[in-house]
Amino acid sequence: MRYRRDVVEDARQIVAAGYDVIAQEYLDWSARVQGDPRSRFLELLLARLSPGSEILDLGCGAGTARLAERHRVFGVDLSAKQVELARLAVPGARFAQADMTDLDVRPGSLDAVTAFYSILHVPRAEQPALFARIAGWLRPGGLFLAALGASGSNGVDADWLGAPMFFSSHPPADNRVLLRAAGLRLLVDEPVTMREPEGPATFHWVLATPADR
């Protein structure tokens, strides 16, 4: 990646504006990724959920239709264009343009929270508080499924698929520490390397549940 500089103060604006520009390009690009394990981990989650479960999808992108087949899904994304595409792709779910770090969610109200390649757009200094909030949103036995970043990136790629984009993440060892400190117990903990059109990329897949409930 060609990081311009270490920037966090305008990260949200960069992410929202970037995806507004590249939303369709991102969909086309994603279809060319080889070895994306999302479906495998999604099935692990769905096998543990009862029909009609309440699911919050953070950074929903163009939507995850599989989640909405048997469950009540609410997706949020910083990008208005991504929300527009999600509503078209998954009419059975609800979507809103919102910041995942500033949601008003009733504690203990969700059966699952998902975040597919989206938390890596949150400044890493804010990720511990986000993990703690997610743990609090979950019901006893609730589940958190995420594809987290697996590097020490923290800045802006000046030209990612045609627009500036902010990325921020921790190595897997640090992710584990932060998740446990947030009150989450790891059920699945697997770094996976897939092949993006530009080359290999590794992400840290986790499935977790509140530790004390």
PDB file of C-alpha atoms in Angstrom:
ATOM      1  CA  MET A   1       0.000   0.000   0.000  1.00  0.00           C
ATOM      2  CA  ARG A   2       1.123   3.544  -0.691  1.00  0.00           C
ATOM      3  CA  TYR A   3       0.393   5.257   2.615  1.00  0.00           C
ATOM      4  CA  ARG A   4       0.448   9.010   2.291  1.00  0.00           C
ATOM      5  CA  ARG A   5       0.932   9.729   5.996  1.00  0.00           C
ATOM      6  CA  ASP A   6      -0.322   8.768   9.430  1.00  0.00           C
ATOM      7  CA  VAL A   7      -3.813  10.287   9.471  1.00  0.00           C
ATOM      8  CA  VAL A   8      -6.653   9.557  11.865  1.00  0.00           C
ATOM      9  CA  GLU A   9      -8.404  12.863  12.482  1.00  0.00           C
ATOM     10  CA  ASP A  10     -10.281  12.777   9.159  1.00  0.00           C
ATOM     11  CA  ALA A  11     -10.465   8.996   8.801  1.00  0.00           C
ATOM     12  CA  ARG A  12     -14.263   8.841   8.741  1.00  0.00           C
ATOM     13  CA  GLN A  13     -14.557  11.436   6.000  1.00  0.00           C
ATOM     14  CA  ILE A  14     -11.907   9.650   3.950  1.00  0.00           C
ATOM     15  CA  VAL A  15     -13.657   6.287   4.261  1.00  0.00           C
ATOM     16  CA  ALA A  16     -17.147   7.634   3.559  1.00  0.00           C
ATOM     17  CA  ALA A  17     -16.065   9.721   0.580  1.00  0.00           C
ATOM     18  CA  GLY A  18     -13.847   6.956  -0.767  1.00  0.00           C
ATOM     19  CA  TYR A  19     -16.554   4.309  -0.799  1.00  0.00           C
ATOM     20  CA  ASP A  20     -19.052   6.756  -2.283  1.00  0.00           C
ATOM     21  CA  VAL A  21     -16.661   7.020  -5.235  1.00  0.00           C
ATOM     22  CA  ILE A  22     -15.618   3.376  -5.582  1.00  0.00           C
ATOM     23  CA  ALA A  23     -18.693   1.454  -4.373  1.00  0.00           C
ATOM     24  CA  GLN A  24     -19.359  -0.309  -7.679  1.00  0.00           C
ATOM     25  CA  GLU A  25     -15.654  -0.742  -8.400  1.00  0.00           C
ATOM     26  CA  TYR A  26     -15.253  -2.359  -4.976  1.00  0.00           C
ATOM     27  CA  LEU A  27     -18.034  -4.850  -5.761  1.00  0.00           C
ATOM     28  CA  ASP A  28     -16.383  -5.770  -9.055  1.00  0.00           C
ATOM     29  CA  TRP A  29     -12.964  -5.986  -7.394  1.00  0.00           C
ATOM     30  CA  SER A  30     -14.325  -8.222  -4.602  1.00  0.00           C
ATOM     31  CA  ALA A  31     -15.657 -10.671  -7.171  1.00  0.00           C
ATOM     32  CA  ARG A  32     -12.092 -11.188  -8.383  1.00  0.00           C
ATOM     33  CA  VAL A  33     -10.701 -12.042  -4.947  1.00  0.00           C
ATOM     34  CA  GLN A  34      -9.661 -15.690  -4.718  1.00  0.00           C
ATOM     35  CA  GLY A  35      -9.965 -17.771  -1.556  1.00  0.00           C
ATOM     36  CA  ASP A  36     -12.171 -15.387   0.434  1.00  0.00           C
ATOM     37  CA  PRO A  37     -13.264 -17.510   3.453  1.00  0.00           C
ATOM     38  CA  ARG A  38     -16.277 -15.349   4.286  1.00  0.00           C
ATOM     39  CA  SER A  39     -18.823 -18.026   3.362  1.00  0.00           C
ATOM     40  CA  ARG A  40     -17.097 -20.641   5.528  1.00  0.00           C
ATOM     41  CA  PHE A  41     -17.037 -18.448   8.617  1.00  0.00           C
ATOM     42  CA  LEU A  42     -20.538 -17.171   7.944  1.00  0.00           C
ATOM     43  CA  GLU A  43     -21.832 -20.737   7.993  1.00  0.00           C
ATOM     44  CA  LEU A  44     -20.124 -21.290  11.357  1.00  0.00           C
ATOM     45  CA  LEU A  45     -22.057 -18.313  12.702  1.00  0.00           C
ATOM     46  CA  LEU A  46     -25.390 -19.210  11.157  1.00  0.00           C
ATOM     47  CA  ALA A  47     -25.196 -22.769  12.493  1.00  0.00           C
ATOM     48  CA  ARG A  48     -25.177 -21.315  16.017  1.00  0.00           C
ATOM     49  CA  LEU A  49     -28.130 -18.938  15.565  1.00  0.00           C
ATOM     50  CA  SER A  50     -31.829 -19.592  15.937  1.00  0.00           C
ATOM     51  CA  PRO A  51     -34.183 -18.386  13.167  1.00  0.00           C
ATOM     52  CA  GLY A  52     -35.200 -14.772  13.578  1.00  0.00           C
ATOM     53  CA  SER A  53     -32.046 -13.744  15.416  1.00  0.00           C
ATOM     54  CA  GLU A  54     -31.244 -10.033  15.717  1.00  0.00           C
ATOM     55  CA  ILE A  55     -28.019  -9.265  13.824  1.00  0.00           C
ATOM     56  CA  LEU A  56     -26.137  -5.983  13.486  1.00  0.00           C
ATOM     57  CA  ASP A  57     -23.809  -5.828  10.466  1.00  0.00           C
ATOM     58  CA  LEU A  58     -21.100  -3.186  10.925  1.00  0.00           C
ATOM     59  CA  GLY A  59     -19.767  -1.679   7.717  1.00  0.00           C
ATOM     60  CA  CYS A  60     -22.350  -3.577   5.724  1.00  0.00           C
ATOM     61  CA  GLY A  61     -21.081  -2.554   2.290  1.00  0.00           C
ATOM     62  CA  ALA A  62     -23.511  -3.709  -0.359  1.00  0.00           C
ATOM     63  CA  GLY A  63     -25.196  -6.050   2.113  1.00  0.00           C
ATOM     64  CA  THR A  64     -24.955  -9.695   3.115  1.00  0.00           C
ATOM     65  CA  ALA A  65     -27.986 -11.443   1.680  1.00  0.00           C
ATOM     66  CA  ARG A  66     -27.170 -14.739   3.390  1.00  0.00           C
ATOM     67  CA  LEU A  67     -27.644 -13.167   6.818  1.00  0.00           C
ATOM     68  CA  ALA A  68     -31.104 -11.881   5.934  1.00  0.00           C
ATOM     69  CA  GLU A  69     -32.496 -15.184   4.696  1.00  0.00           C
ATOM     70  CA  ARG A  70     -33.660 -16.288   8.162  1.00  0.00           C
ATOM     71  CA  HIS A  71     -32.729 -13.428  10.469  1.00  0.00           C
ATOM     72  CA  ARG A  72     -33.529  -9.794  11.253  1.00  0.00           C
ATOM     73  CA  VAL A  73     -30.571  -7.787   9.996  1.00  0.00           C
ATOM     74  CA  PHE A  74     -29.720  -4.134  10.497  1.00  0.00           C
ATOM     75  CA  GLY A  75     -26.694  -2.935   8.536  1.00  0.00           C
ATOM     76  CA  VAL A  76     -24.808   0.325   8.957  1.00  0.00           C
ATOM     77  CA  ASP A  77     -22.157   1.916   6.787  1.00  0.00           C
ATOM     78  CA  LEU A  78     -20.422   5.296   6.634  1.00  0.00           C
ATOM     79  CA  SER A  79     -20.956   5.481   2.878  1.00  0.00           C
ATOM     80  CA  ALA A  80     -24.319   6.618   1.533  1.00  0.00           C
ATOM     81  CA  LYS A  81     -23.599   4.863  -1.764  1.00  0.00           C
ATOM     82  CA  GLN A  82     -22.860   1.573  -0.027  1.00  0.00           C
ATOM     83  CA  VAL A  83     -26.142   1.825   1.895  1.00  0.00           C
ATOM     84  CA  GLU A  84     -27.968   2.518  -1.362  1.00  0.00           C
ATOM     85  CA  LEU A  85     -26.480  -0.609  -2.950  1.00  0.00           C
ATOM     86  CA  ALA A  86     -27.249  -2.672   0.157  1.00  0.00           C
ATOM     87  CA  ARG A  87     -30.924  -1.689   0.065  1.00  0.00           C
ATOM     88  CA  LEU A  88     -31.127  -2.750  -3.564  1.00  0.00           C
ATOM     89  CA  ALA A  89     -29.299  -6.035  -2.992  1.00  0.00           C
ATOM     90  CA  VAL A  90     -30.993  -7.086   0.265  1.00  0.00           C
ATOM     91  CA  PRO A  91     -34.510  -5.578   0.415  1.00  0.00           C
ATOM     92  CA  GLY A  92     -35.422  -7.820   3.343  1.00  0.00           C
ATOM     93  CA  ALA A  93     -32.965  -6.101   5.697  1.00  0.00           C
ATOM     94  CA  ARG A  94     -32.768  -2.605   7.185  1.00  0.00           C
ATOM     95  CA  PHE A  95     -29.854  -0.285   6.502  1.00  0.00           C
ATOM     96  CA  ALA A  96     -28.700   3.148   7.635  1.00  0.00           C
ATOM     97  CA  GLN A  97     -25.802   5.474   7.015  1.00  0.00           C
ATOM     98  CA  ALA A  98     -24.072   5.612  10.401  1.00  0.00           C
ATOM     99  CA  ASP A  99     -20.750   5.459  12.220  1.00  0.00           C
ATOM    100  CA  MET A 100     -20.275   2.075  13.905  1.00  0.00           C
ATOM    101  CA  THR A 101     -18.371   3.717  16.766  1.00  0.00           C
ATOM    102  CA  ASP A 102     -21.290   6.027  17.588  1.00  0.00           C
ATOM    103  CA  LEU A 103     -24.315   3.727  17.579  1.00  0.00           C
ATOM    104  CA  ASP A 104     -26.987   3.807  20.270  1.00  0.00           C
ATOM    105  CA  VAL A 105     -27.652   0.087  20.830  1.00  0.00           C
ATOM    106  CA  ARG A 106     -29.512  -1.270  23.837  1.00  0.00           C
ATOM    107  CA  PRO A 107     -27.202  -3.439  25.966  1.00  0.00           C
ATOM    108  CA  GLY A 108     -27.832  -7.163  25.719  1.00  0.00           C
ATOM    109  CA  SER A 109     -30.182  -6.787  22.751  1.00  0.00           C
ATOM    110  CA  LEU A 110     -28.366  -8.555  19.908  1.00  0.00           C
ATOM    111  CA  ASP A 111     -27.861 -12.201  19.038  1.00  0.00           C
ATOM    112  CA  ALA A 112     -24.933 -11.448  16.746  1.00  0.00           C
ATOM    113  CA  VAL A 113     -22.714  -8.665  15.451  1.00  0.00           C
ATOM    114  CA  THR A 114     -20.809  -9.073  12.199  1.00  0.00           C
ATOM    115  CA  ALA A 115     -18.013  -6.973  10.708  1.00  0.00           C
ATOM    116  CA  PHE A 116     -16.603  -8.171   7.387  1.00  0.00           C
ATOM    117  CA  TYR A 117     -13.406  -6.248   6.549  1.00  0.00           C
ATOM    118  CA  SER A 118     -14.852  -3.061   8.068  1.00  0.00           C
ATOM    119  CA  ILE A 119     -13.235  -2.525  11.482  1.00  0.00           C
ATOM    120  CA  LEU A 120      -9.904  -2.102   9.702  1.00  0.00           C
ATOM    121  CA  HIS A 121     -11.273   1.301   8.622  1.00  0.00           C
ATOM    122  CA  VAL A 122     -11.662   2.385  12.277  1.00  0.00           C
ATOM    123  CA  PRO A 123      -8.613   4.101  13.815  1.00  0.00           C
ATOM    124  CA  ARG A 124      -6.872   1.417  15.834  1.00  0.00           C
ATOM    125  CA  ALA A 125      -6.818   3.609  18.945  1.00  0.00           C
ATOM    126  CA  GLU A 126     -10.639   3.434  18.894  1.00  0.00           C
ATOM    127  CA  GLN A 127     -10.921  -0.305  18.308  1.00  0.00           C
ATOM    128  CA  PRO A 128     -10.613  -1.403  21.987  1.00  0.00           C
ATOM    129  CA  ALA A 129     -13.621   0.739  22.964  1.00  0.00           C
ATOM    130  CA  LEU A 130     -15.565  -0.570  19.967  1.00  0.00           C
ATOM    131  CA  PHE A 131     -14.861  -4.185  20.969  1.00  0.00           C
ATOM    132  CA  ALA A 132     -16.074  -3.443  24.491  1.00  0.00           C
ATOM    133  CA  ARG A 133     -19.274  -1.876  23.171  1.00  0.00           C
ATOM    134  CA  ILE A 134     -19.896  -4.881  20.929  1.00  0.00           C
ATOM    135  CA  ALA A 135     -19.492  -7.213  23.912  1.00  0.00           C
ATOM    136  CA  GLY A 136     -22.072  -5.148  25.787  1.00  0.00           C
ATOM    137  CA  TRP A 137     -24.570  -5.197  22.927  1.00  0.00           C
ATOM    138  CA  LEU A 138     -24.649  -8.994  22.812  1.00  0.00           C
ATOM    139  CA  ARG A 139     -27.120 -11.152  24.693  1.00  0.00           C
ATOM    140  CA  PRO A 140     -25.753 -14.002  26.825  1.00  0.00           C
ATOM    141  CA  GLY A 141     -24.347 -16.491  24.336  1.00  0.00           C
ATOM    142  CA  GLY A 142     -24.362 -13.872  21.583  1.00  0.00           C
ATOM    143  CA  LEU A 143     -21.728 -14.005  18.864  1.00  0.00           C
ATOM    144  CA  PHE A 144     -19.308 -11.584  17.232  1.00  0.00           C
ATOM    145  CA  LEU A 145     -17.927 -12.582  13.826  1.00  0.00           C
ATOM    146  CA  ALA A 146     -15.303 -10.353  12.232  1.00  0.00           C
ATOM    147  CA  ALA A 147     -12.548 -10.236   9.658  1.00  0.00           C
ATOM    148  CA  LEU A 148     -10.034  -7.933  11.319  1.00  0.00           C
ATOM    149  CA  GLY A 149      -6.880  -6.479   9.882  1.00  0.00           C
ATOM    150  CA  ALA A 150      -3.705  -8.437  10.551  1.00  0.00           C
ATOM    151  CA  SER A 151      -0.983  -5.836  10.067  1.00  0.00           C
ATOM    152  CA  GLY A 152       0.231  -2.723  11.813  1.00  0.00           C
ATOM    153  CA  SER A 153      -1.153  -0.385   9.160  1.00  0.00           C
ATOM    154  CA  ASN A 154      -2.388   3.020  10.298  1.00  0.00           C
ATOM    155  CA  GLY A 155      -2.773   5.603   7.564  1.00  0.00           C
ATOM    156  CA  VAL A 156      -4.119   6.524   4.171  1.00  0.00           C
ATOM    157  CA  ASP A 157      -3.522   4.735   0.893  1.00  0.00           C
ATOM    158  CA  ALA A 158      -3.641   7.669  -1.516  1.00  0.00           C
ATOM    159  CA  ASP A 159      -5.117   5.611  -4.368  1.00  0.00           C
ATOM    160  CA  TRP A 160      -6.993   2.443  -3.442  1.00  0.00           C
ATOM    161  CA  LEU A 161      -9.221   1.307  -6.315  1.00  0.00           C
ATOM    162  CA  GLY A 162      -9.366   4.914  -7.471  1.00  0.00           C
ATOM    163  CA  ALA A 163      -9.846   6.879  -4.251  1.00  0.00           C
ATOM    164  CA  PRO A 164      -7.975   7.612  -1.007  1.00  0.00           C
ATOM    165  CA  MET A 165      -8.789   5.086   1.721  1.00  0.00           C
ATOM    166  CA  PHE A 166      -7.918   4.891   5.410  1.00  0.00           C
ATOM    167  CA  PHE A 167      -6.728   1.588   6.926  1.00  0.00           C
ATOM    168  CA  SER A 168      -5.829   0.856  10.539  1.00  0.00           C
ATOM    169  CA  SER A 169      -5.246  -2.475  12.250  1.00  0.00           C
ATOM    170  CA  HIS A 170      -3.284  -4.547  14.744  1.00  0.00           C
ATOM    171  CA  PRO A 171      -1.407  -7.825  14.291  1.00  0.00           C
ATOM    172  CA  PRO A 172      -3.396 -10.901  15.388  1.00  0.00           C
ATOM    173  CA  ALA A 173      -1.565 -11.200  18.715  1.00  0.00           C
ATOM    174  CA  ASP A 174      -2.669  -7.682  19.629  1.00  0.00           C
ATOM    175  CA  ASN A 175      -6.218  -8.312  18.391  1.00  0.00           C
ATOM    176  CA  ARG A 176      -6.465 -11.286  20.758  1.00  0.00           C
ATOM    177  CA  VAL A 177      -5.350  -9.211  23.726  1.00  0.00           C
ATOM    178  CA  LEU A 178      -7.802  -6.426  22.905  1.00  0.00           C
ATOM    179  CA  LEU A 179     -10.758  -8.764  22.380  1.00  0.00           C
ATOM    180  CA  ARG A 180     -10.150 -10.558  25.662  1.00  0.00           C
ATOM    181  CA  ALA A 181      -9.718  -7.258  27.495  1.00  0.00           C
ATOM    182  CA  ALA A 182     -13.085  -6.180  26.052  1.00  0.00           C
ATOM    183  CA  GLY A 183     -14.762  -9.181  27.670  1.00  0.00           C
ATOM    184  CA  LEU A 184     -14.933 -11.460  24.658  1.00  0.00           C
ATOM    185  CA  ARG A 185     -13.970 -15.135  24.616  1.00  0.00           C
ATOM    186  CA  LEU A 186     -12.565 -16.424  21.333  1.00  0.00           C
ATOM    187  CA  LEU A 187     -14.264 -19.477  19.826  1.00  0.00           C
ATOM    188  CA  VAL A 188     -12.528 -19.230  16.451  1.00  0.00           C
ATOM    189  CA  ASP A 189      -9.189 -17.476  15.926  1.00  0.00           C
ATOM    190  CA  GLU A 190      -7.732 -17.924  12.448  1.00  0.00           C
ATOM    191  CA  PRO A 191      -5.540 -15.677  10.311  1.00  0.00           C
ATOM    192  CA  VAL A 192      -6.344 -16.453   6.659  1.00  0.00           C
ATOM    193  CA  THR A 193      -4.453 -15.382   3.554  1.00  0.00           C
ATOM    194  CA  MET A 194      -6.441 -14.904   0.377  1.00  0.00           C
ATOM    195  CA  ARG A 195      -5.416 -13.530  -3.002  1.00  0.00           C
ATOM    196  CA  GLU A 196      -6.661 -10.105  -3.960  1.00  0.00           C
ATOM    197  CA  PRO A 197      -6.172  -8.921  -7.570  1.00  0.00           C
ATOM    198  CA  GLU A 198      -3.033  -7.083  -6.416  1.00  0.00           C
ATOM    199  CA  GLY A 199      -1.600 -10.040  -4.501  1.00  0.00           C
ATOM    200  CA  PRO A 200      -1.921 -11.973  -1.210  1.00  0.00           C
ATOM    201  CA  ALA A 201      -3.603 -10.350   1.793  1.00  0.00           C
ATOM    202  CA  THR A 202      -4.027 -11.749   5.308  1.00  0.00           C
ATOM    203  CA  PHE A 203      -6.961 -11.057   7.625  1.00  0.00           C
ATOM    204  CA  HIS A 204      -7.638 -12.200  11.170  1.00  0.00           C
ATOM    205  CA  TRP A 205     -10.969 -14.031  11.386  1.00  0.00           C
ATOM    206  CA  VAL A 206     -12.508 -14.270  14.839  1.00  0.00           C
ATOM    207  CA  LEU A 207     -15.730 -15.641  16.265  1.00  0.00           C
ATOM    208  CA  ALA A 208     -16.237 -14.603  19.870  1.00  0.00           C
ATOM    209  CA  THR A 209     -18.838 -14.547  22.632  1.00  0.00           C
ATOM    210  CA  PRO A 210     -19.147 -12.531  25.857  1.00  0.00           C
ATOM    211  CA  ALA A 211     -16.833 -14.171  28.383  1.00  0.00           C
ATOM    212  CA  ASP A 212     -18.917 -13.693  31.494  1.00  0.00           C
ATOM    213  CA  ARG A 213     -22.389 -14.523  30.197  1.00  0.00           C
TER     214      ARG A 213
END
